[in-house]
Amino acid sequence: MDYSERYFLNSEIDKLKRDLAFKREELQAMYMEHKGLTKKVDALEKENHSFKQQIKQLEQEAEEMLLYP
């Protein structure tokens, strides 16, 4: 293998290393975004559950009010 072939291979390896580093950064950013979105979904599910309980309670109170006018 002559010098030009080694230089070409080393250049390709360096390019692949840079590409890999960039992809790792992208993946880490996507993971952090996913983690944040998962927390938001969990919070919204809890809030939704709370609202459903409030609605159920208000419906019961409304029925009781209609029974005793």
C-alpha atoms as an extended CHARMM CRD file, in Angstrom:
* protein
*
        69  EXT
         1         1  MET       CA              0.0000000000        0.0000000000        0.0000000000  PROA      1               0.0000000000
         2         2  ASP       CA              1.5360000000        3.2830000000       -1.0280000000  PROA      2               0.0000000000
         3         3  TYR       CA              1.3540000000        6.6540000000        0.6840000000  PROA      3               0.0000000000
         4         4  SER       CA             -1.6120000000        7.9790000000       -1.3300000000  PROA      4               0.0000000000
         5         5  GLU       CA             -3.7270000000        4.9170000000       -0.5300000000  PROA      5               0.0000000000
         6         6  ARG       CA             -2.9250000000        5.2140000000        3.1840000000  PROA      6               0.0000000000
         7         7  TYR       CA             -3.6810000000        8.9320000000        3.1040000000  PROA      7               0.0000000000
         8         8  PHE       CA             -7.0210000000        8.2560000000        1.4060000000  PROA      8               0.0000000000
         9         9  LEU       CA             -7.9200000000        5.5310000000        3.9310000000  PROA      9               0.0000000000
        10        10  ASN       CA             -6.9220000000        7.7360000000        6.8580000000  PROA      10              0.0000000000
        11        11  SER       CA             -9.0240000000       10.5620000000        5.4330000000  PROA      11              0.0000000000
        12        12  GLU       CA            -11.9980000000        8.2250000000        5.1000000000  PROA      12              0.0000000000
        13        13  ILE       CA            -11.5250000000        6.9590000000        8.6510000000  PROA      13              0.0000000000
        14        14  ASP       CA            -11.3580000000       10.5220000000        9.9720000000  PROA      14              0.0000000000
        15        15  LYS       CA            -14.5180000000       11.4170000000        8.0760000000  PROA      15              0.0000000000
        16        16  LEU       CA            -16.3100000000        8.3670000000        9.4870000000  PROA      16              0.0000000000
        17        17  LYS       CA            -15.1710000000        9.2610000000       12.9970000000  PROA      17              0.0000000000
        18        18  ARG       CA            -16.5630000000       12.7930000000       12.5960000000  PROA      18              0.0000000000
        19        19  ASP       CA            -19.8130000000       11.4020000000       11.2160000000  PROA      19              0.0000000000
        20        20  LEU       CA            -20.0810000000        8.9910000000       14.1350000000  PROA      20              0.0000000000
        21        21  ALA       CA            -19.4370000000       11.7600000000       16.6660000000  PROA      21              0.0000000000
        22        22  PHE       CA            -22.1220000000       13.8950000000       15.0120000000  PROA      22              0.0000000000
        23        23  LYS       CA            -24.6130000000       11.0180000000       15.0430000000  PROA      23              0.0000000000
        24        24  ARG       CA            -23.8910000000       10.3970000000       18.7160000000  PROA      24              0.0000000000
        25        25  GLU       CA            -24.6260000000       14.0430000000       19.4790000000  PROA      25              0.0000000000
        26        26  GLU       CA            -27.8510000000       13.8440000000       17.4830000000  PROA      26              0.0000000000
        27        27  LEU       CA            -28.8530000000       10.6890000000       19.3170000000  PROA      27              0.0000000000
        28        28  GLN       CA            -28.1280000000       12.2520000000       22.6980000000  PROA      28              0.0000000000
        29        29  ALA       CA            -30.2120000000       15.3150000000       21.7950000000  PROA      29              0.0000000000
        30        30  MET       CA            -33.0740000000       13.0790000000       20.6450000000  PROA      30              0.0000000000
        31        31  TYR       CA            -32.8550000000       11.0860000000       23.8860000000  PROA      31              0.0000000000
        32        32  MET       CA            -33.0470000000       14.2610000000       25.9730000000  PROA      32              0.0000000000
        33        33  GLU       CA            -36.0190000000       15.4950000000       23.9260000000  PROA      33              0.0000000000
        34        34  HSD       CA            -37.7550000000       12.1260000000       24.3680000000  PROA      34              0.0000000000
        35        35  LYS       CA            -37.0900000000       12.2230000000       28.1060000000  PROA      35              0.0000000000
        36        36  GLY       CA            -38.6170000000       15.7090000000       28.3640000000  PROA      36              0.0000000000
        37        37  LEU       CA            -41.6380000000       14.7370000000       26.2920000000  PROA      37              0.0000000000
        38        38  THR       CA            -42.1760000000       11.6270000000       28.3960000000  PROA      38              0.0000000000
        39        39  LYS       CA            -42.2480000000       13.7770000000       31.5330000000  PROA      39              0.0000000000
        40        40  LYS       CA            -44.7810000000       16.0920000000       29.8910000000  PROA      40              0.0000000000
        41        41  VAL       CA            -46.9680000000       13.1490000000       28.8640000000  PROA      41              0.0000000000
        42        42  ASP       CA            -46.8690000000       11.7530000000       32.4120000000  PROA      42              0.0000000000
        43        43  ALA       CA            -47.8230000000       15.1320000000       33.8740000000  PROA      43              0.0000000000
        44        44  LEU       CA            -50.6800000000       15.5260000000       31.3880000000  PROA      44              0.0000000000
        45        45  GLU       CA            -51.9590000000       12.0180000000       32.1230000000  PROA      45              0.0000000000
        46        46  LYS       CA            -52.0310000000       12.8120000000       35.8550000000  PROA      46              0.0000000000
        47        47  GLU       CA            -53.7990000000       16.1020000000       35.1730000000  PROA      47              0.0000000000
        48        48  ASN       CA            -56.3050000000       14.3200000000       32.9260000000  PROA      48              0.0000000000
        49        49  HSD       CA            -57.0080000000       11.7710000000       35.6530000000  PROA      49              0.0000000000
        50        50  SER       CA            -57.5640000000       14.5690000000       38.1470000000  PROA      50              0.0000000000
        51        51  PHE       CA            -59.9500000000       16.3340000000       35.7750000000  PROA      51              0.0000000000
        52        52  LYS       CA            -61.9000000000       13.1180000000       35.2300000000  PROA      52              0.0000000000
        53        53  GLN       CA            -62.2690000000       12.7110000000       38.9880000000  PROA      53              0.0000000000
        54        54  GLN       CA            -63.4650000000       16.3130000000       39.3160000000  PROA      54              0.0000000000
        55        55  ILE       CA            -66.0010000000       15.8100000000       36.5300000000  PROA      55              0.0000000000
        56        56  LYS       CA            -67.2870000000       12.6400000000       38.1760000000  PROA      56              0.0000000000
        57        57  GLN       CA            -67.6320000000       14.4290000000       41.5080000000  PROA      57              0.0000000000
        58        58  LEU       CA            -69.4150000000       17.3990000000       39.9240000000  PROA      58              0.0000000000
        59        59  GLU       CA            -71.7990000000       15.0560000000       38.1050000000  PROA      59              0.0000000000
        60        60  GLN       CA            -72.6360000000       13.3460000000       41.4170000000  PROA      60              0.0000000000
        61        61  GLU       CA            -73.1900000000       16.7080000000       43.0860000000  PROA      61              0.0000000000
        62        62  ALA       CA            -75.4460000000       17.8100000000       40.2160000000  PROA      62              0.0000000000
        63        63  GLU       CA            -77.5130000000       14.6310000000       40.5350000000  PROA      63              0.0000000000
        64        64  GLU       CA            -77.8630000000       15.1830000000       44.2740000000  PROA      64              0.0000000000
        65        65  MET       CA            -78.9640000000       18.7760000000       43.7030000000  PROA      65              0.0000000000
        66        66  LEU       CA            -81.6390000000       17.5730000000       41.2710000000  PROA      66              0.0000000000
        67        67  LEU       CA            -82.9230000000       15.0510000000       43.8240000000  PROA      67              0.0000000000
        68        68  TYR       CA            -83.3170000000       17.6900000000       46.5270000000  PROA      68              0.0000000000
        69        69  PRO       CA            -84.5060000000       20.9060000000       44.8740000000  PROA      69              0.0000000000
